């Protein structure tokens, strides 16, 4: 059969994290030479982010309990380099008519694909808190990247606010690195974690790792509070953050002095590439995410497009390796190649276990859309464009916007540098509240090219 591979087109993998590495490995094992594109300087993705050349910290220091897996992913990718084409520091900023648009060093190029495997990962899911636009407020991911990639902390005394495993992980990493951790403030009630235990038991070692992190923080004397309601991050535009104030589960008010904040409410999938490739999306009521639709193997609704890793659904790093390989197998099957059906079955079964664990995490650390809906009118929602909740609400109540995209056009929430990647989730909650409709009815911000900023001076390759 004359598949697209035989017409000279490529299988393109976007992302060199755990999902992308395993996808590339499976393609190479089948005799193909895929093109792997990643905007990062080095492979590894988020969790197995490699330190810059010249830094010499060891695997154990950098990756802790995941050191063995990190080394395996890096060694696999290093061994693959002879058999793939690898474009690091290259952004995929658009997908149209069977080609991806790339950008590197001011040059844009269009590369046609026979199959496109999107392994774009996830980013922090954020909620606005009054004062979160002060200097010193970072996402949890930003705080972790500072530590992992640059070996520096975001402040001298750091408070962590939000929910999810990353909250405890990053706080413990800061503690281990010698930083002063002012407090760990979880908006999820303890009861949610207890209720989720049967599902979390699907991955007992991960459950135990999480429990040990909390214990280590408490043993070090760090205040660890569950069920808090954020009131405000205090400070001044001149000096930045000075404290975070919360209402505790018992109803009292407490303030914790700090000079930096790490914030995050679990993760959100990076779905813009799937969106630009015209994949259909569906609303996932369990997590409140809009997700690109795909079958169990990762086959999306758009032809020749496959989705894997956290960019398809937040199932964690270990499952990203599984879904990366599955997506590659789906692409290979569609290209007319034979696949190992026993292997596929084993991967699908592993995926089911990880899915149960992920359901447990969503239950244990729920997204608090109600907190976004309750923010005061003077709270900044969109930090890129400095737009307040009041302006966003007025785009609905006065302007007549009925869904997120129209509200964006009227208010500029989601119009800035981040393209709604950080404010979109909370913005949709505020639109839903102002309109008195469900989150699903408030819709989702459509992906727009370029998915991340590219220079105005960008020119077409060869021009
Ligand atoms: C900030 C952050 C920190 C995390 N820390 C931990 C942790 O410490 N421990 C843990 O267990 N889990 C952690 N997680 C979760 C974990 O990183 C993921 O489960 C796992 O990395 C998913 O693997 P992936 O291959 O799907 O995506 P990733 O590992 O995120 O890899 C995606 C890759 O795609 C590339 N990419 C994305 N978009 C484009 C584009 N448009 N063009 C080109 N390249 C692109 C990125 O540069 C990245 O290298 C973290 C997640 C985040 C977001």
Coordinates of C-alpha atoms and ligand atoms in Angstrom, one line a residue:
X1 CA 0.0 0.0 0.0
X2 CA 1.4 3.4 -1.0
X3 CA 1.0 5.2 2.4
X4 CA 1.9 8.8 2.8
X5 CA 5.3 7.8 4.3
X6 CA 6.2 6.5 0.8
X7 CA 5.4 9.9 -0.8
X8 CA 8.2 11.5 1.1
X9 CA 6.2 13.0 3.9
X10 CA 7.3 12.7 7.5
X11 CA 5.9 11.5 10.7
X12 CA 6.3 14.5 13.0
X13 CA 6.4 14.3 16.8
X14 CA 5.9 17.6 18.6
X15 CA 7.5 17.4 22.1
X16 CA 10.5 15.5 23.4
X17 CA 9.1 14.8 26.9
X18 CA 8.3 11.3 28.1
X19 CA 5.5 10.9 25.5
X20 CA 7.5 12.2 22.6
X21 CA 10.5 10.1 23.4
X22 CA 8.6 6.9 23.5
X23 CA 6.6 7.8 20.4
X24 CA 9.9 8.4 18.5
X25 CA 11.4 5.2 19.9
X26 CA 8.4 3.2 18.6
X27 CA 8.6 4.8 15.1
X28 CA 12.3 4.2 14.8
X29 CA 11.8 0.6 15.9
X30 CA 9.4 0.3 13.0
X31 CA 12.0 1.5 10.6
X32 CA 10.9 5.2 10.2
X33 CA 12.9 8.3 10.6
X34 CA 10.6 10.7 12.4
X35 CA 11.1 14.4 12.9
X36 CA 11.0 15.4 16.5
X37 CA 10.4 19.1 17.2
X38 CA 10.7 20.7 20.6
X39 CA 10.8 24.4 21.6
X40 CA 13.1 23.4 24.6
X41 CA 16.9 23.6 24.3
X42 CA 17.2 20.0 25.4
X43 CA 15.0 16.9 25.5
X44 CA 13.2 15.6 28.6
X45 CA 10.1 17.7 28.7
X46 CA 8.8 19.1 32.0
X47 CA 9.5 16.4 34.5
X48 CA 12.8 15.2 33.0
X49 CA 13.9 18.6 32.0
X50 CA 17.7 18.5 31.5
X51 CA 19.9 21.0 33.1
X52 CA 21.8 23.3 30.8
X53 CA 25.1 22.1 29.3
X54 CA 27.9 22.6 31.8
X55 CA 25.7 22.1 34.9
X56 CA 26.7 19.0 36.8
X57 CA 24.1 18.1 39.4
X58 CA 23.5 14.3 39.5
X59 CA 20.3 12.5 38.6
X60 CA 19.3 11.8 42.3
X61 CA 19.7 15.4 43.2
X62 CA 17.7 16.6 40.2
X63 CA 14.9 14.0 39.9
X64 CA 14.7 12.3 43.3
X65 CA 12.3 9.3 43.2
X66 CA 12.1 9.6 39.4
X67 CA 15.9 9.5 38.8
X68 CA 15.9 6.1 37.2
X69 CA 13.1 7.0 34.8
X70 CA 14.7 10.3 34.0
X71 CA 18.0 8.6 33.1
X72 CA 16.2 6.0 31.0
X73 CA 14.3 8.7 29.0
X74 CA 17.5 10.7 28.4
X75 CA 19.5 7.6 27.4
X76 CA 16.8 6.5 25.1
X77 CA 16.7 9.8 23.4
X78 CA 20.5 10.1 23.1
X79 CA 20.6 6.7 21.5
X80 CA 17.8 7.7 19.0
X81 CA 19.5 10.9 17.8
X82 CA 21.3 9.0 14.9
X83 CA 18.0 7.7 13.7
X84 CA 15.7 10.7 13.9
X85 CA 15.8 14.3 12.8
X86 CA 15.7 16.5 15.9
X87 CA 14.9 20.2 15.9
X88 CA 15.3 21.7 19.4
X89 CA 14.6 25.3 20.2
X90 CA 11.9 25.2 17.5
X91 CA 8.3 26.3 18.2
X92 CA 5.4 24.7 16.4
X93 CA 3.1 27.8 16.2
X94 CA 0.5 26.7 13.7
X95 CA -1.0 23.7 11.9
X96 CA -2.8 24.0 8.6
X97 CA -3.6 21.9 5.6
X98 CA -1.5 18.9 6.6
X99 CA 1.6 20.9 7.6
X100 CA 3.1 22.3 10.8
X101 CA 4.5 25.8 10.9
X102 CA 7.7 26.0 12.7
X103 CA 9.7 29.0 14.0
X104 CA 13.4 29.1 14.9
X105 CA 15.7 32.1 15.0
X106 CA 13.2 34.4 13.2
X107 CA 12.7 31.9 10.3
X108 CA 9.3 30.3 9.8
X109 CA 8.9 27.1 7.8
X110 CA 6.0 24.8 6.8
X111 CA 6.7 21.1 7.1
X112 CA 4.1 18.6 5.7
X113 CA 3.4 15.5 7.6
X114 CA 2.1 12.0 6.9
X115 CA 1.2 11.7 10.6
X116 CA 1.4 14.3 13.4
X117 CA 1.9 13.0 16.9
X118 CA 1.2 15.9 19.4
X119 CA 3.0 15.4 22.8
X120 CA 2.9 19.0 23.9
X121 CA 2.4 18.4 27.7
X122 CA 0.8 20.6 30.2
X123 CA 1.2 23.8 32.1
X124 CA 0.0 25.1 35.5
X125 CA -3.7 25.7 36.0
X126 CA -4.1 29.0 37.8
X127 CA -6.7 30.9 39.8
X128 CA -6.6 34.7 40.3
X129 CA -6.1 35.8 43.8
X130 CA -6.2 39.5 44.7
X131 CA -2.6 40.7 44.6
X132 CA -1.3 37.8 42.4
X133 CA 0.0 40.4 39.9
X134 CA 2.6 41.6 42.4
X135 CA 6.3 40.9 41.7
X136 CA 7.3 37.7 43.3
X137 CA 4.2 35.6 42.3
X138 CA 5.1 32.6 40.2
X139 CA 3.3 29.6 39.0
X140 CA 4.4 26.3 40.7
X141 CA 5.9 25.3 37.4
X142 CA 7.9 28.5 37.2
X143 CA 9.1 28.0 40.7
X144 CA 10.2 24.4 39.9
X145 CA 11.9 25.4 36.6
X146 CA 14.0 28.0 38.5
X147 CA 15.2 25.3 40.8
X148 CA 15.6 22.5 38.2
X149 CA 17.1 24.5 35.3
X150 CA 18.9 27.3 37.1
X151 CA 19.5 26.0 40.7
X152 CA 18.0 29.1 42.2
X153 CA 14.9 29.9 44.3
X154 CA 12.2 32.4 43.5
X155 CA 12.6 34.1 46.9
X156 CA 14.2 33.9 50.3
X157 CA 10.9 32.9 52.1
X158 CA 8.4 31.3 49.8
X159 CA 4.8 30.4 50.4
X160 CA 3.0 27.8 48.2
X161 CA -0.7 28.1 47.5
X162 CA -3.1 26.0 45.3
X163 CA -3.7 22.3 45.2
X164 CA -2.4 19.1 43.6
X165 CA 0.6 16.9 43.9
X166 CA 2.9 19.6 42.4
X167 CA 2.1 21.9 45.4
X168 CA 3.7 19.5 47.8
X169 CA 6.4 18.3 45.5
X170 CA 7.7 21.8 44.7
X171 CA 7.4 22.9 48.4
X172 CA 9.5 19.8 49.4
X173 CA 12.0 20.5 46.6
X174 CA 12.5 24.0 47.9
X175 CA 12.9 22.7 51.5
X176 CA 15.4 20.2 50.3
X177 CA 17.3 22.9 48.4
X178 CA 17.6 24.8 51.6
X179 CA 14.9 27.5 51.0
X180 CA 12.8 28.8 53.8
X181 CA 9.2 27.5 53.1
X182 CA 6.7 29.9 54.8
X183 CA 3.6 27.7 54.4
X184 CA 1.9 25.2 52.1
X185 CA -1.7 26.3 51.7
X186 CA -4.0 23.8 50.0
X187 CA -7.5 24.8 48.9
X188 CA -8.6 21.2 48.9
X189 CA -10.2 19.9 52.1
X190 CA -8.5 16.9 53.7
X191 CA -11.8 15.0 53.4
X192 CA -11.5 15.0 49.6
X193 CA -8.1 13.3 49.8
X194 CA -9.5 10.7 52.2
X195 CA -12.5 10.0 49.9
X196 CA -10.1 9.6 46.9
X197 CA -7.9 7.0 48.6
X198 CA -9.4 3.9 46.9
X199 CA -8.7 5.4 43.4
X200 CA -5.2 6.7 44.5
X201 CA -4.4 3.2 45.6
X202 CA -4.2 2.2 41.9
X203 CA -0.6 3.5 42.1
X204 CA 0.5 2.7 45.6
X205 CA 4.1 3.9 45.2
X206 CA 3.0 7.3 43.9
X207 CA 0.5 7.5 46.8
X208 CA 3.3 6.7 49.3
X209 CA 5.6 9.2 47.7
X210 CA 3.0 11.9 48.0
X211 CA 2.3 11.1 51.7
X212 CA 6.1 11.2 52.4
X213 CA 6.4 14.7 50.9
X214 CA 3.7 16.0 53.3
X215 CA 5.2 14.3 56.3
X216 CA 8.7 15.7 55.4
X217 CA 7.2 19.2 55.2
X218 CA 5.4 18.8 58.5
X219 CA 8.5 17.4 60.2
X220 CA 10.5 20.4 59.1
X221 CA 8.0 22.6 60.9
X222 CA 6.4 24.0 57.8
X223 CA 2.7 25.0 58.3
X224 CA 0.7 22.7 56.0
X225 CA -3.0 23.7 55.9
X226 CA -5.8 22.1 54.0
X227 CA -9.2 23.5 53.0
X228 CA -8.0 27.1 53.0
X229 CA -9.7 30.0 51.1
X230 CA -7.3 32.6 49.7
X231 CA -8.1 36.1 50.7
X232 CA -5.2 38.2 49.3
X233 CA -1.6 38.3 48.5
X234 CA -0.2 41.4 50.2
X235 CA 2.6 43.7 49.3
X236 CA 3.3 46.8 47.2
X237 CA 4.2 47.5 43.6
X238 CA 7.6 48.8 44.7
X239 CA 8.7 45.9 46.9
X240 CA 6.5 43.0 45.7
X241 CA 4.9 40.3 47.8
X242 CA 5.2 40.6 51.6
X243 CA 2.5 38.1 52.8
X244 CA -0.4 35.8 51.9
X245 CA -3.6 35.9 53.8
X246 CA -6.0 33.0 53.9
X247 CA -9.1 31.8 55.7
X248 CA -8.5 28.5 57.3
X249 CA -10.8 25.5 57.2
X250 CA -12.0 26.4 60.7
X251 CA -12.9 30.0 59.6
X252 CA -10.1 32.0 61.2
X253 CA -7.9 34.3 59.2
X254 CA -4.1 33.8 59.1
X255 CA -1.3 35.6 57.3
X256 CA 2.1 34.1 56.4
X257 CA 5.0 36.5 55.7
X258 CA 6.9 35.7 52.5
X259 CA 8.7 37.4 49.7
X260 CA 7.6 35.1 46.9
X261 CA 4.6 32.8 46.1
X262 CA 4.4 29.6 44.1
X263 CA 0.8 29.0 42.9
X264 CA -1.0 26.3 41.0
X265 CA -4.2 24.3 40.9
X266 CA -3.0 21.1 39.3
X267 CA -2.3 21.2 35.5
X268 CA -4.0 22.0 32.3
X269 CA -3.3 20.3 29.0
X270 CA -1.6 22.2 26.2
X271 CA -4.3 21.7 23.5
X272 CA -3.7 24.6 21.1
X273 CA -1.9 22.5 18.4
X274 CA -4.7 20.0 18.5
X275 CA -7.1 22.9 18.2
X276 CA -5.3 24.4 15.2
X277 CA -5.2 20.9 13.6
X278 CA -9.0 21.1 13.8
X279 CA -9.6 18.3 16.3
X280 CA -13.0 18.1 17.9
X281 CA -13.1 19.0 21.6
X282 CA -15.4 17.8 24.4
X283 CA -16.0 19.1 27.9
X284 CA -14.8 16.9 30.7
X285 CA -17.1 17.5 33.7
X286 CA -14.8 15.7 36.1
X287 CA -11.9 18.1 35.7
X288 CA -13.6 21.1 34.0
X289 CA -11.2 20.8 31.1
X290 CA -12.0 21.0 27.4
X291 CA -10.1 18.1 25.9
X292 CA -9.4 17.2 22.3
X293 CA -11.3 14.0 21.5
X294 CA -9.4 10.9 20.7
X295 CA -9.8 7.2 20.9
X296 CA -8.0 5.0 23.4
X297 CA -4.9 4.7 21.1
X298 CA -4.7 8.5 20.8
X299 CA -6.2 8.8 17.3
X300 CA -7.8 12.3 17.1
X301 CA -10.9 13.3 15.1
X302 CA -8.7 15.2 12.5
X303 CA -7.1 12.9 9.9
X304 CA -3.4 11.9 10.5
X305 CA -3.4 13.6 14.0
X306 CA -2.5 11.6 17.1
X307 CA -2.5 12.8 20.7
X308 CA -0.4 11.6 23.6
X309 CA 0.8 12.5 27.1
X310 CA -0.5 15.2 29.3
X311 CA -1.5 17.3 26.3
X312 CA -4.2 14.9 25.5
X313 CA -5.3 14.4 29.1
X314 CA -3.5 14.8 32.4
X315 CA -2.5 11.2 33.3
X316 CA 1.0 11.9 34.5
X317 CA 4.5 11.3 33.3
X318 CA 4.5 7.5 33.6
X319 CA 1.4 7.2 31.6
X320 CA 2.8 9.7 29.1
X321 CA 5.4 7.1 28.1
X322 CA 2.5 4.6 27.6
X323 CA 0.3 6.9 25.5
X324 CA 3.3 8.1 23.5
X325 CA 4.0 4.6 22.4
X326 CA 0.3 3.9 21.8
X327 CA -0.1 7.0 19.6
X328 CA 3.0 5.9 17.5
X329 CA 1.5 2.5 17.1
X330 CA -1.8 4.0 16.0
X331 CA 0.0 6.1 13.4
X332 CA 2.0 3.1 12.2
X333 CA -1.2 1.0 11.9
X334 CA -2.8 3.8 9.8
X335 CA 0.3 4.0 7.6
X336 CA -0.2 0.3 6.8
X337 CA 2.5 -1.1 9.1
X338 CA 2.1 -4.2 11.2
X339 CA 1.9 -3.6 15.0
X340 CA 2.4 -5.9 17.9
X341 CA -1.1 -6.4 19.2
X342 CA -0.1 -8.0 22.4
X343 CA 2.1 -5.0 23.2
X344 CA -0.8 -2.7 22.4
X345 CA -3.1 -4.6 24.8
X346 CA -0.6 -4.4 27.6
X347 CA -0.2 -0.6 27.0
X348 CA -4.0 -0.1 27.1
X349 CA -4.2 -2.0 30.3
X350 CA -1.5 0.1 31.9
X351 CA -3.2 3.2 30.7
X352 CA -6.5 2.1 32.5
X353 CA -4.6 1.9 35.8
X354 CA -3.1 5.4 35.4
X355 CA -6.5 6.8 34.4
X356 CA -8.0 5.5 37.7
X357 CA -5.1 7.1 39.6
X358 CA -5.7 10.4 37.7
X359 CA -9.4 10.3 38.5
X360 CA -8.3 9.9 42.2
X361 CA -6.1 13.0 41.9
X362 CA -8.9 15.1 40.3
X363 CA -11.1 14.0 43.3
X364 CA -8.5 14.6 45.9
X365 CA -7.3 18.0 44.6
X366 CA -10.4 19.5 43.0
X367 CA -10.3 22.6 40.8
X368 CA -12.0 25.4 42.7
X369 CA -13.9 27.3 40.0
X370 CA -16.0 28.8 42.8
X371 CA -12.9 30.7 44.0
X372 CA -12.5 32.3 40.6
X373 CA -16.2 33.2 40.5
X374 CA -15.9 34.9 43.9
X375 CA -13.0 37.2 43.2
X376 CA -13.6 40.9 43.7
X377 CA -14.1 43.2 40.8
X378 CA -10.8 44.9 41.3
X379 CA -8.8 41.6 41.2
X380 CA -6.7 41.3 38.1
X381 CA -7.6 38.2 36.0
X382 CA -5.5 38.6 32.9
X383 CA -2.0 39.5 34.1
X384 CA -0.7 40.0 30.5
X385 CA -3.1 42.7 29.7
X386 CA -3.8 43.9 33.3
X387 CA -7.6 43.3 33.0
X388 CA -9.7 43.0 36.1
X389 CA -12.6 40.7 37.0
X390 CA -14.9 43.7 37.0
X391 CA -14.0 44.5 33.3
X392 CA -14.5 40.8 32.4
X393 CA -17.9 40.7 34.2
X394 CA -19.0 43.9 32.4
X395 CA -18.2 42.4 29.0
X396 CA -21.0 40.0 29.8
X397 CA -23.5 42.1 31.9
X398 CA -23.1 45.3 29.9
X399 CA -21.4 44.2 26.6
X400 CA -23.7 41.2 26.1
X401 CA -21.0 38.6 25.6
X402 CA -22.4 35.1 26.0
X403 CA -19.2 33.0 25.8
X404 CA -15.5 33.1 26.4
X405 CA -14.4 34.2 22.9
X406 CA -16.7 37.2 22.7
X407 CA -15.8 38.2 26.3
X408 CA -12.1 38.1 25.2
X409 CA -12.8 40.3 22.3
X410 CA -14.6 42.9 24.5
X411 CA -12.4 42.7 27.6
X412 CA -8.9 41.5 26.2
X413 CA -8.8 38.7 28.9
X414 CA -6.8 36.0 27.1
X415 CA -5.6 38.4 24.3
X416 CA -2.1 38.9 25.7
X417 CA 1.2 37.1 25.5
X418 CA -0.1 33.9 27.2
X419 CA -3.1 33.7 24.8
X420 CA -5.3 32.7 27.7
X421 CA -3.1 29.7 28.7
X422 CA -3.0 31.1 32.3
X423 CA -6.2 33.1 32.6
X424 CA -8.5 31.2 30.3
X425 CA -9.8 28.6 32.8
X426 CA -10.6 31.2 35.5
X427 CA -11.9 33.7 32.9
X428 CA -14.4 31.1 31.7
X429 CA -15.6 30.6 35.3
X430 CA -16.2 34.4 35.7
X431 CA -18.0 34.5 32.4
X432 CA -20.2 31.6 33.5
X433 CA -20.9 33.3 36.8
X434 CA -21.8 36.7 35.2
X435 CA -24.1 35.0 32.6
X436 CA -25.6 32.6 35.1
X437 CA -24.7 29.6 33.0
X438 CA -22.7 26.4 33.3
X439 CA -19.0 26.3 32.7
X440 CA -19.5 24.2 29.6
X441 CA -22.0 26.8 28.2
X442 CA -19.4 29.5 28.7
X443 CA -17.3 27.7 26.1
X444 CA -13.6 27.6 25.6
X445 CA -11.1 30.0 24.1
X446 CA -10.3 28.9 20.6
X447 CA -6.6 28.3 19.8
X448 CA -5.1 31.0 17.7
X449 CA -1.9 31.0 15.7
X450 CA 0.8 31.8 16.8
X451 CA 0.3 29.6 19.9
X452 CA 3.2 31.5 21.5
X453 CA 4.6 34.9 20.5
X454 CA 6.9 35.0 17.4
X455 CA 8.8 38.1 16.3
X456 CA 7.3 40.6 13.8
X457 CA 10.5 40.3 11.8
X458 CA 9.9 36.5 11.2
X459 CA 10.4 35.6 7.6
X460 CA 9.7 32.6 5.5
X461 CA 12.5 30.1 5.0
X462 CA 14.3 30.8 1.7
X463 CA 12.7 34.3 1.4
Ligands
LIG1 C1 5.6 22.9 35.3 C2 5.4 21.4 35.5 C3 6.2 20.8 36.4 C4 6.0 19.4 36.6 N1 6.7 18.8 37.6 C5 6.5 17.4 37.8 C6 7.3 16.8 38.7 O1 8.2 17.3 39.3 N2 7.0 15.4 38.9 C7 6.0 14.8 38.2 O2 5.8 13.6 38.5 N3 5.3 15.4 37.3 C8 5.5 16.7 37.1 N4 4.8 17.4 36.2 C9 3.9 16.6 35.3 C10 4.8 16.0 34.3 O3 5.7 16.9 33.8 C11 4.0 15.4 33.1 O4 3.1 14.4 33.6 C12 4.9 14.8 32.0 O5 6.0 15.6 31.8 C13 4.1 14.7 30.8 O6 4.9 14.3 29.7 P1 4.6 14.8 28.3 O7 5.6 14.1 27.4 O8 3.1 14.6 28.0 O9 4.8 16.4 28.3 P2 6.1 17.2 28.7 O10 7.0 16.5 29.5 O11 5.5 18.5 29.3 O12 6.8 17.5 27.3 C14 6.1 18.4 26.4 C15 7.2 18.9 25.4 O13 6.6 19.5 24.3 C16 7.3 20.7 24.0 N5 6.3 21.6 23.4 C17 5.1 22.0 23.8 N6 4.5 22.8 23.0 C18 5.3 22.9 21.9 C19 5.2 23.6 20.7 N7 4.2 24.4 20.4 N8 6.3 23.6 19.9 C20 7.4 22.9 20.2 N9 7.5 22.1 21.3 C21 6.5 22.2 22.2 C22 7.7 21.3 25.4 O14 8.9 22.1 25.2 C23 8.1 20.0 26.1 O15 9.4 19.6 26.0 C24 5.0 18.7 35.9 C25 4.2 19.4 35.0 C26 4.4 20.8 34.8 C27 3.6 21.5 33.7

